[in-house]
Every structure is written in C-alpha cells, then in structure tokens.
Amino acid sequence: MRRIAGIILAVVLIGGVVVAVIAGRSHEDGTATKTVQAVIGSEKAEFFADPDVVEALAAKGYTVKAETSGSWAMEGLDLKGYDLALPSSQAPAVELAAKYKVTGTLPRPFYSPLVVVAHKNAAEVLAANGLATLDTEHRGTFSMAAYLDAARADRTWQQLKGAQKYGELTGTLYLSSTDPETSNSGALYLAAASYVENGGKVVATDAEVGRTAPLLRKLVSVQGAQQSGSDAVFRDFVSGAGNPLVVVYESQVASLLAEGQQPDDLVVLYPDTTVNSDHTVVPLTEGGKAVAELLSSDPKLRELEARHGFRPQGEADEFASDTTYLKQELTGVHQAAVPTSKVLHELARRARG
C-alpha cells in the first residue's frame, strides 16, 4: 500500500504541484519579522497571499513563506528546514506528525465542510424526488442515503419526476468529485459515502473496506476522467460547464460570494451526512507553533479566515456567511468521522479500480 501511495505522490510532485507562494516579507513600518517556512494546501494560497493577512502576521512579528502542495502529497515530502505543514485534512496531518515525531494535540484553526453545489433545475428535481429538501431558493439539504440508493440502482435523470422538462438533465445521476487518490476533497467525499454505506460507522477494518468498496467504485467510475483539484471543478460548474451536481468545499462558495458574485443558478446543498475539511497544523519548530497559535486565536486573523470562506474553530457568528446560500450554523448536518490515512488511501485505490 505504501509503495503504491509513494508512486502516486511522486507523480503528483513531478507534475509540478509544489509552487512557491510568499506571504509578505516585513511589517510596513520596517520592523524585522521572523520568517516561517510553511508547506500548505493549495486552497489556502490566496489566504496567505492576502496583504491583510501578511500585515496581520507581520504585526505579530512573523512573515510566512509558503509553498503549496496537495495535502496527501505532503506525506512524501522532505520537510527538513520547514517550520510547519498545513494540510487541508486531519488524516495526512496525523501521518506527518508521526513521521516527524510531533507530539501533543495538533491545532485545527479553521475548517470547511463538503457541500454539493447544484444548478437550480437539478436541485428542484432532486427535491421533488426525495433526494433533497430546499430551505430557500439557493440553499437546502442533500440526502446522502437516498443518493447512495439511487447510485446503487444506477438511476438516471430520466427516471426522476420532473426532469423531462430540462434537456440538460440526462444520463446517470451522479455527483462530480475530484480524484480521491490525489485530491483531499475527493477523498473526503469517499469518507462521507463510506460512513453512510457502513451503517453510520467509520470504516476501519479490511472487512468494512471490502463491503463498502463496490459502491465507492461505482460513485467514481461513473464520472470518467476526474480533475486533480477542486478549484477547476468549481470554476467549471460556475461557468455552466460539466455536471449539474458537484462536490466542493463550502469555503469555495463563501469566497465567491465574498467577491460580490451571487449566481442565480447556484443552489448549495448541505449533505445530511458530510465531512469537514479540518485544516490542521503540524508545527515542526517553535516558530511554527507560534504561527499556529496566531491562526487559532488572533481576532484579526480569525476575521480574515472567515472572509476567505473558512470557518474559524469556535463561535459560529465569526463565519461571514451569506445565509441566502449558506448556513450560518451547521444544524441538521451530521459530521462523519474520517478513516485513518491508511484506510482512506485503500478506499481511494479501490474506488479508482
């Protein structure tokens, strides 16, 4: 298993996933700052490059020099000389902590749940067939169990009541996701689906992997070629291309809304069983620990995290959500536990076939 994962990681890295992003150099008044070397998930690059974030960190005496990497690819990196790693999921963070003998509780300053974005026509058809409920014109709840039943039966849009009115709703009903072997969002989608398929329990044993793998394989194979990152998938959806149902991070929608965009054709469906993308810090030095603490507790940085669509740990009212599309509080949403990194890698491998 580790050999296979290593090959995958090597391919990802050779493909040029790691890109330098420098978040500031010094405070505006010229005060010297301590440079902290970090490797981060790519979805946080805009956050660390934000001049307001640079200023807030510099005011506390730090400059973060960050490089981006796929969260799962971080396990294969040599992090000697780095001060912290910040993958977008707890599982790879735990693996990194074990590898570098980091002890204690790993800070999780902010998080973002997986959601399903749908075009309005698709959302209305799902609601008419018991696969979703709509709270507002642009927000609702997605039934994971009902969807998995439909996927197991290979249901098509044409079999759903009301779909005949919309020519774009044809073929097999499925959610588009990213490649679970290289992308965190794709892997977390499998984590949520496997949890439901396993009777509301996290998959942990070989027998449970074997029992859930056939359905996960069906969820992935129906999609054909998959993107390696959630940004491209979300951009395609917003532009009107591709599948009418896509799994993305809530933070991507929140960031779009923060830019002043309010797509009339966008409906955000919160799965009734979902998984949080817990952005987890692995502090490798004292400087890394200090920045991790700032990300968790500094009021200005927490405000900026929310501005970028992330949910700071703690009070829900810090999340700058537009409740037309997003939930201020995640009521009615069950947060599923995520399998260990080893199990999730195996689920992804089997799903990809």
Tab-separated table of C-alpha atoms in Angstrom:
chain	number	residue	atom	x	y	z
A	1	MET	CA	0.000	0.000	0.000
A	2	ARG	CA	2.778	2.451	0.967
A	3	ARG	CA	4.637	1.661	-2.249
A	4	ILE	CA	1.543	2.469	-4.316
A	5	ALA	CA	0.942	5.686	-2.360
A	6	GLY	CA	4.584	6.644	-2.880
A	7	ILE	CA	4.307	6.218	-6.638
A	8	ILE	CA	1.167	8.357	-6.686
A	9	LEU	CA	2.813	11.065	-4.631
A	10	ALA	CA	5.889	11.076	-6.844
A	11	VAL	CA	3.752	11.545	-9.950
A	12	VAL	CA	1.887	14.422	-8.306
A	13	LEU	CA	5.089	16.139	-7.295
A	14	ILE	CA	6.783	15.622	-10.658
A	15	GLY	CA	3.672	17.211	-12.182
A	16	GLY	CA	4.615	20.444	-10.515
A	17	VAL	CA	2.160	20.603	-7.658
A	18	VAL	CA	4.581	22.438	-5.390
A	19	VAL	CA	4.537	26.152	-6.171
A	20	ALA	CA	6.123	28.908	-4.118
A	21	VAL	CA	3.825	31.500	-2.557
A	22	ILE	CA	5.456	34.176	-0.431
A	23	ALA	CA	3.181	35.799	2.126
A	24	GLY	CA	4.939	39.075	2.863
A	25	ARG	CA	8.441	39.996	3.884
A	26	SER	CA	8.270	42.527	6.691
A	27	HIS	CA	5.972	44.873	8.531
A	28	GLU	CA	5.017	48.087	6.733
A	29	ASP	CA	6.929	50.194	9.273
A	30	GLY	CA	10.119	48.270	8.543
A	31	THR	CA	10.109	46.217	11.736
A	32	ALA	CA	12.015	42.985	11.209
A	33	THR	CA	9.947	39.820	11.217
A	34	LYS	CA	10.861	36.202	11.772
A	35	THR	CA	10.411	34.125	8.621
A	36	VAL	CA	8.421	30.927	8.999
A	37	GLN	CA	8.749	28.342	6.222
A	38	ALA	CA	5.465	26.531	5.576
A	39	VAL	CA	4.002	23.994	3.193
A	40	ILE	CA	0.247	24.446	2.800
A	41	GLY	CA	-2.716	23.019	0.924
A	42	SER	CA	-3.224	24.936	-2.314
A	43	GLU	CA	-6.715	26.138	-1.321
A	44	LYS	CA	-5.062	28.370	1.322
A	45	ALA	CA	-2.632	30.107	-1.047
A	46	GLU	CA	-4.907	33.125	-1.547
A	47	PHE	CA	-5.344	33.471	2.211
A	48	PHE	CA	-1.621	33.620	2.955
A	49	ALA	CA	-1.001	35.912	-0.044
A	50	ASP	CA	-3.712	38.371	1.077
A	51	PRO	CA	-1.979	41.677	2.001
A	52	ASP	CA	-4.236	41.995	5.049
A	53	VAL	CA	-3.114	38.561	6.264
A	54	VAL	CA	0.514	39.499	5.592
A	55	GLU	CA	0.060	42.672	7.646
A	56	ALA	CA	-1.719	40.886	10.495
A	57	LEU	CA	1.072	38.303	10.765
A	58	ALA	CA	3.793	40.933	10.474
A	59	ALA	CA	2.182	42.928	13.278
A	60	LYS	CA	2.848	39.896	15.479
A	61	GLY	CA	6.421	39.574	14.230
A	62	TYR	CA	6.128	36.891	11.555
A	63	THR	CA	6.464	36.506	7.806
A	64	VAL	CA	5.100	33.264	6.386
A	65	LYS	CA	6.902	31.989	3.313
A	66	ALA	CA	4.625	29.263	1.995
A	67	GLU	CA	4.809	26.611	-0.685
A	68	THR	CA	1.694	24.797	-1.862
A	69	SER	CA	1.260	21.067	-2.174
A	70	GLY	CA	-1.554	18.590	-2.408
A	71	SER	CA	-2.487	17.629	1.137
A	72	TRP	CA	-1.939	13.922	0.519
A	73	ALA	CA	1.314	14.614	-1.325
A	74	MET	CA	2.772	16.225	1.801
A	75	GLU	CA	3.319	12.781	3.291
A	76	GLY	CA	6.012	12.167	0.669
A	77	LEU	CA	7.835	15.499	1.059
A	78	ASP	CA	11.079	16.044	2.947
A	79	LEU	CA	10.124	18.797	5.389
A	80	LYS	CA	13.577	19.336	6.843
A	81	GLY	CA	14.027	23.112	7.180
A	82	TYR	CA	10.292	23.820	7.347
A	83	ASP	CA	8.566	25.271	10.389
A	84	LEU	CA	5.055	23.965	9.795
A	85	ALA	CA	2.854	21.952	7.484
A	86	LEU	CA	-0.803	22.837	6.986
A	87	PRO	CA	-2.719	20.188	5.013
A	88	SER	CA	-6.454	20.529	4.491
A	89	SER	CA	-7.334	17.370	6.376
A	90	GLN	CA	-6.532	15.848	9.748
A	91	ALA	CA	-5.561	12.396	8.409
A	92	PRO	CA	-2.427	13.466	6.483
A	93	ALA	CA	-1.543	15.805	9.371
A	94	VAL	CA	-1.547	12.871	11.796
A	95	GLU	CA	0.729	10.927	9.434
A	96	LEU	CA	3.118	13.879	9.206
A	97	ALA	CA	3.123	14.301	12.986
A	98	ALA	CA	4.082	10.649	13.427
A	99	LYS	CA	6.785	10.890	10.755
A	100	TYR	CA	8.399	13.962	12.366
A	101	LYS	CA	7.706	12.920	15.969
A	102	VAL	CA	5.453	15.883	16.719
A	103	THR	CA	3.629	15.208	19.975
A	104	GLY	CA	0.575	16.787	21.564
A	105	THR	CA	-2.712	17.976	20.101
A	106	LEU	CA	-2.410	19.304	16.560
A	107	PRO	CA	-4.008	22.774	16.172
A	108	ARG	CA	-7.021	22.984	13.844
A	109	PRO	CA	-7.560	26.733	13.435
A	110	PHE	CA	-10.340	26.560	10.832
A	111	TYR	CA	-12.388	24.140	8.777
A	112	SER	CA	-14.810	23.844	5.881
A	113	PRO	CA	-17.492	21.198	5.295
A	114	LEU	CA	-18.037	19.478	1.980
A	115	VAL	CA	-21.190	20.632	0.176
A	116	VAL	CA	-22.931	19.794	-3.079
A	117	VAL	CA	-23.426	22.678	-5.480
A	118	ALA	CA	-26.308	22.237	-7.903
A	119	HIS	CA	-27.837	24.138	-10.770
A	120	LYS	CA	-31.312	25.317	-9.827
A	121	ASN	CA	-33.207	22.973	-12.161
A	122	ALA	CA	-31.292	19.970	-10.843
A	123	ALA	CA	-31.906	20.977	-7.222
A	124	GLU	CA	-35.655	21.306	-7.830
A	125	VAL	CA	-35.807	17.847	-9.426
A	126	LEU	CA	-33.852	16.326	-6.536
A	127	ALA	CA	-36.274	17.924	-4.070
A	128	ALA	CA	-39.306	16.617	-5.989
A	129	ASN	CA	-37.924	13.074	-5.762
A	130	GLY	CA	-36.909	12.941	-2.109
A	131	LEU	CA	-33.201	13.335	-2.741
A	132	ALA	CA	-33.028	16.836	-1.268
A	133	THR	CA	-35.053	19.467	0.568
A	134	LEU	CA	-34.892	23.195	-0.158
A	135	ASP	CA	-34.866	25.766	2.648
A	136	THR	CA	-34.585	28.785	0.370
A	137	GLU	CA	-34.260	29.357	-3.353
A	138	HIS	CA	-30.484	28.894	-3.088
A	139	ARG	CA	-29.936	26.613	-0.085
A	140	GLY	CA	-31.022	23.179	1.071
A	141	THR	CA	-30.113	19.721	2.366
A	142	PHE	CA	-28.907	16.727	0.347
A	143	SER	CA	-29.928	13.214	1.440
A	144	MET	CA	-26.833	11.030	1.303
A	145	ALA	CA	-28.654	7.755	1.997
A	146	ALA	CA	-31.241	8.405	-0.728
A	147	TYR	CA	-28.491	9.371	-3.167
A	148	LEU	CA	-26.456	6.234	-2.438
A	149	ASP	CA	-29.585	4.129	-3.013
A	150	ALA	CA	-30.043	5.865	-6.371
A	151	ALA	CA	-26.382	5.330	-7.266
A	152	ARG	CA	-26.585	1.660	-6.309
A	153	ALA	CA	-29.588	1.266	-8.648
A	154	ASP	CA	-27.915	3.247	-11.493
A	155	ARG	CA	-30.835	5.688	-11.578
A	156	THR	CA	-30.904	8.159	-14.431
A	157	TRP	CA	-32.247	11.686	-14.550
A	158	GLN	CA	-34.914	10.495	-16.975
A	159	GLN	CA	-36.309	8.252	-14.220
A	160	LEU	CA	-36.840	11.219	-11.902
A	161	LYS	CA	-40.172	13.035	-11.808
A	162	GLY	CA	-39.981	16.464	-13.435
A	163	ALA	CA	-36.600	16.012	-15.118
A	164	GLN	CA	-38.191	15.698	-18.563
A	165	LYS	CA	-38.703	19.491	-18.630
A	166	TYR	CA	-34.971	20.099	-18.674
A	167	GLY	CA	-32.964	18.883	-21.656
A	168	GLU	CA	-29.664	19.208	-19.809
A	169	LEU	CA	-30.700	16.636	-17.182
A	170	THR	CA	-29.941	13.371	-18.956
A	171	GLY	CA	-27.891	10.269	-18.295
A	172	THR	CA	-26.881	8.731	-14.988
A	173	LEU	CA	-27.484	10.718	-11.810
A	174	TYR	CA	-24.136	11.284	-10.070
A	175	LEU	CA	-22.023	13.755	-8.136
A	176	SER	CA	-18.826	15.042	-9.732
A	177	SER	CA	-15.823	14.972	-7.431
A	178	THR	CA	-12.058	15.234	-7.686
A	179	ASP	CA	-9.643	12.311	-7.968
A	180	PRO	CA	-9.591	10.740	-4.481
A	181	GLU	CA	-6.029	9.475	-4.921
A	182	THR	CA	-4.596	12.963	-5.341
A	183	SER	CA	-7.226	15.388	-4.031
A	184	ASN	CA	-8.414	15.887	-0.477
A	185	SER	CA	-11.987	16.819	-1.422
A	186	GLY	CA	-12.373	13.655	-3.492
A	187	ALA	CA	-11.024	11.517	-0.665
A	188	LEU	CA	-13.329	13.158	1.887
A	189	TYR	CA	-16.312	12.540	-0.389
A	190	LEU	CA	-15.481	8.830	-0.217
A	191	ALA	CA	-15.115	9.132	3.565
A	192	ALA	CA	-18.650	10.508	3.891
A	193	ALA	CA	-20.142	7.972	1.464
A	194	SER	CA	-18.360	5.035	3.108
A	195	TYR	CA	-19.570	6.168	6.544
A	196	VAL	CA	-23.210	6.072	5.394
A	197	GLU	CA	-22.719	2.803	3.498
A	198	ASN	CA	-21.121	1.277	6.604
A	199	GLY	CA	-24.237	1.875	8.696
A	200	GLY	CA	-23.176	5.166	10.245
A	201	LYS	CA	-19.755	3.918	11.352
A	202	VAL	CA	-16.294	4.960	10.213
A	203	VAL	CA	-14.678	2.311	8.017
A	204	ALA	CA	-11.809	0.770	9.976
A	205	THR	CA	-11.337	-2.915	9.114
A	206	ASP	CA	-10.437	-4.853	5.991
A	207	ALA	CA	-13.911	-6.380	6.011
A	208	GLU	CA	-15.535	-2.939	6.092
A	209	VAL	CA	-13.279	-1.746	3.289
A	210	GLY	CA	-14.322	-4.751	1.211
A	211	ARG	CA	-18.004	-4.218	1.981
A	212	THR	CA	-18.072	-0.503	1.049
A	213	ALA	CA	-15.603	-0.534	-1.856
A	214	PRO	CA	-18.028	-1.725	-4.599
A	215	LEU	CA	-20.359	1.230	-4.123
A	216	LEU	CA	-17.437	3.678	-3.899
A	217	ARG	CA	-16.115	2.235	-7.142
A	218	LYS	CA	-19.487	2.913	-8.745
A	219	LEU	CA	-19.507	6.514	-7.454
A	220	VAL	CA	-16.114	7.158	-9.071
A	221	SER	CA	-16.271	5.101	-12.278
A	222	VAL	CA	-19.462	6.781	-13.490
A	223	GLN	CA	-17.591	10.100	-13.610
A	224	GLY	CA	-14.942	9.109	-16.136
A	225	ALA	CA	-11.866	11.359	-16.017
A	226	GLN	CA	-11.598	13.396	-12.821
A	227	GLN	CA	-9.893	16.677	-12.055
A	228	SER	CA	-6.989	16.678	-9.600
A	229	GLY	CA	-8.106	19.830	-7.777
A	230	SER	CA	-11.389	21.265	-6.542
A	231	ASP	CA	-10.710	24.783	-7.881
A	232	ALA	CA	-11.000	23.648	-11.511
A	233	VAL	CA	-14.145	21.635	-10.787
A	234	PHE	CA	-15.811	24.595	-9.105
A	235	ARG	CA	-14.805	27.029	-11.864
A	236	ASP	CA	-16.284	24.697	-14.481
A	237	PHE	CA	-19.525	24.483	-12.517
A	238	VAL	CA	-19.844	28.267	-12.114
A	239	SER	CA	-19.190	28.749	-15.829
A	240	GLY	CA	-22.062	26.375	-16.613
A	241	ALA	CA	-19.892	23.528	-17.900
A	242	GLY	CA	-19.878	19.932	-16.761
A	243	ASN	CA	-22.152	18.011	-14.439
A	244	PRO	CA	-25.069	19.807	-12.677
A	245	LEU	CA	-24.077	18.332	-9.272
A	246	VAL	CA	-20.558	18.842	-7.894
A	247	VAL	CA	-18.858	18.170	-4.551
A	248	VAL	CA	-16.818	21.188	-3.373
A	249	TYR	CA	-15.739	22.929	-0.181
A	250	GLU	CA	-18.165	25.379	1.398
A	251	SER	CA	-15.250	27.833	1.588
A	252	GLN	CA	-15.138	27.994	-2.219
A	253	VAL	CA	-18.755	29.135	-2.343
A	254	ALA	CA	-18.234	31.571	0.540
A	255	SER	CA	-15.198	33.074	-1.186
A	256	LEU	CA	-17.196	33.526	-4.414
A	257	LEU	CA	-19.960	35.303	-2.517
A	258	ALA	CA	-17.428	37.487	-0.697
A	259	GLU	CA	-16.269	38.719	-4.112
A	260	GLY	CA	-19.788	40.067	-4.685
A	261	GLN	CA	-20.970	37.328	-7.025
A	262	GLN	CA	-24.432	35.843	-6.427
A	263	PRO	CA	-25.116	33.339	-9.238
A	264	ASP	CA	-28.867	32.989	-9.746
A	265	ASP	CA	-28.416	29.397	-10.947
A	266	LEU	CA	-26.473	28.257	-7.854
A	267	VAL	CA	-28.024	26.164	-5.073
A	268	VAL	CA	-25.897	24.980	-2.145
A	269	LEU	CA	-26.991	21.630	-0.732
A	270	TYR	CA	-25.543	20.556	2.614
A	271	PRO	CA	-25.307	16.741	2.790
A	272	ASP	CA	-27.150	15.499	5.876
A	273	THR	CA	-24.007	13.428	6.459
A	274	THR	CA	-20.852	15.230	5.436
A	275	VAL	CA	-17.196	15.536	6.376
A	276	ASN	CA	-15.293	18.590	7.496
A	277	SER	CA	-12.050	19.543	5.857
A	278	ASP	CA	-10.142	20.231	9.093
A	279	HIS	CA	-7.181	22.435	8.207
A	280	THR	CA	-4.673	21.018	10.669
A	281	VAL	CA	-1.274	22.457	11.563
A	282	VAL	CA	1.752	20.249	12.133
A	283	PRO	CA	4.189	22.591	13.941
A	284	LEU	CA	7.760	21.465	13.352
A	285	THR	CA	9.553	24.289	15.211
A	286	GLU	CA	8.811	26.907	17.848
A	287	GLY	CA	8.151	29.429	15.067
A	288	GLY	CA	5.626	27.048	13.557
A	289	LYS	CA	3.920	26.667	16.950
A	290	ALA	CA	3.682	30.448	17.310
A	291	VAL	CA	2.047	30.912	13.904
A	292	ALA	CA	-0.338	28.028	14.596
A	293	GLU	CA	-1.408	29.743	17.816
A	294	LEU	CA	-1.957	33.044	15.992
A	295	LEU	CA	-4.097	31.360	13.341
A	296	SER	CA	-6.208	29.844	16.113
A	297	SER	CA	-6.590	32.785	18.480
A	298	ASP	CA	-5.736	36.138	16.924
A	299	PRO	CA	-9.030	38.047	16.365
A	300	LYS	CA	-7.841	39.773	13.194
A	301	LEU	CA	-6.621	36.551	11.597
A	302	ARG	CA	-9.829	34.742	12.553
A	303	GLU	CA	-11.789	37.545	10.881
A	304	LEU	CA	-9.668	37.159	7.741
A	305	GLU	CA	-10.095	33.384	7.762
A	306	ALA	CA	-13.856	33.904	7.710
A	307	ARG	CA	-13.503	36.456	4.923
A	308	HIS	CA	-11.782	33.793	2.840
A	309	GLY	CA	-14.664	31.384	3.455
A	310	PHE	CA	-13.164	29.257	6.215
A	311	ARG	CA	-14.979	28.607	9.491
A	312	PRO	CA	-12.755	29.508	12.455
A	313	GLN	CA	-12.988	26.960	15.259
A	314	GLY	CA	-15.312	28.191	17.971
A	315	GLU	CA	-18.100	30.714	17.612
A	316	ALA	CA	-20.295	30.313	14.539
A	317	ASP	CA	-21.056	34.041	14.362
A	318	GLU	CA	-17.491	34.678	13.154
A	319	PHE	CA	-18.312	32.902	9.905
A	320	ALA	CA	-19.098	35.617	7.358
A	321	SER	CA	-21.773	33.667	5.529
A	322	ASP	CA	-24.459	34.926	3.182
A	323	THR	CA	-27.431	32.986	4.559
A	324	THR	CA	-29.190	33.214	1.195
A	325	TYR	CA	-26.802	30.475	0.061
A	326	LEU	CA	-25.001	29.253	3.193
A	327	LYS	CA	-25.869	28.035	6.670
A	328	GLN	CA	-24.609	30.239	9.483
A	329	GLU	CA	-24.743	27.215	11.783
A	330	LEU	CA	-24.459	23.622	10.619
A	331	THR	CA	-27.715	22.466	12.170
A	332	GLY	CA	-29.177	19.282	10.741
A	333	VAL	CA	-25.799	18.260	9.339
A	334	HIS	CA	-24.111	15.171	10.802
A	335	GLN	CA	-20.328	15.315	10.776
A	336	ALA	CA	-18.973	11.868	9.904
A	337	ALA	CA	-15.664	10.647	11.245
A	338	VAL	CA	-12.842	10.221	8.720
A	339	PRO	CA	-10.959	6.914	8.356
A	340	THR	CA	-7.245	6.750	9.067
A	341	SER	CA	-4.910	7.804	6.296
A	342	LYS	CA	-4.072	4.168	5.528
A	343	VAL	CA	-7.731	3.142	5.221
A	344	LEU	CA	-8.672	6.206	3.189
A	345	HIS	CA	-5.801	5.561	0.763
A	346	GLU	CA	-7.068	1.999	0.339
A	347	LEU	CA	-10.656	3.146	-0.221
A	348	ALA	CA	-9.427	5.611	-2.852
A	349	ARG	CA	-7.319	2.959	-4.551
A	350	ARG	CA	-10.228	0.531	-4.752
A	351	ALA	CA	-12.642	3.248	-5.869
A	352	ARG	CA	-10.357	4.170	-8.738
A	353	GLY	CA	-10.095	0.483	-9.645
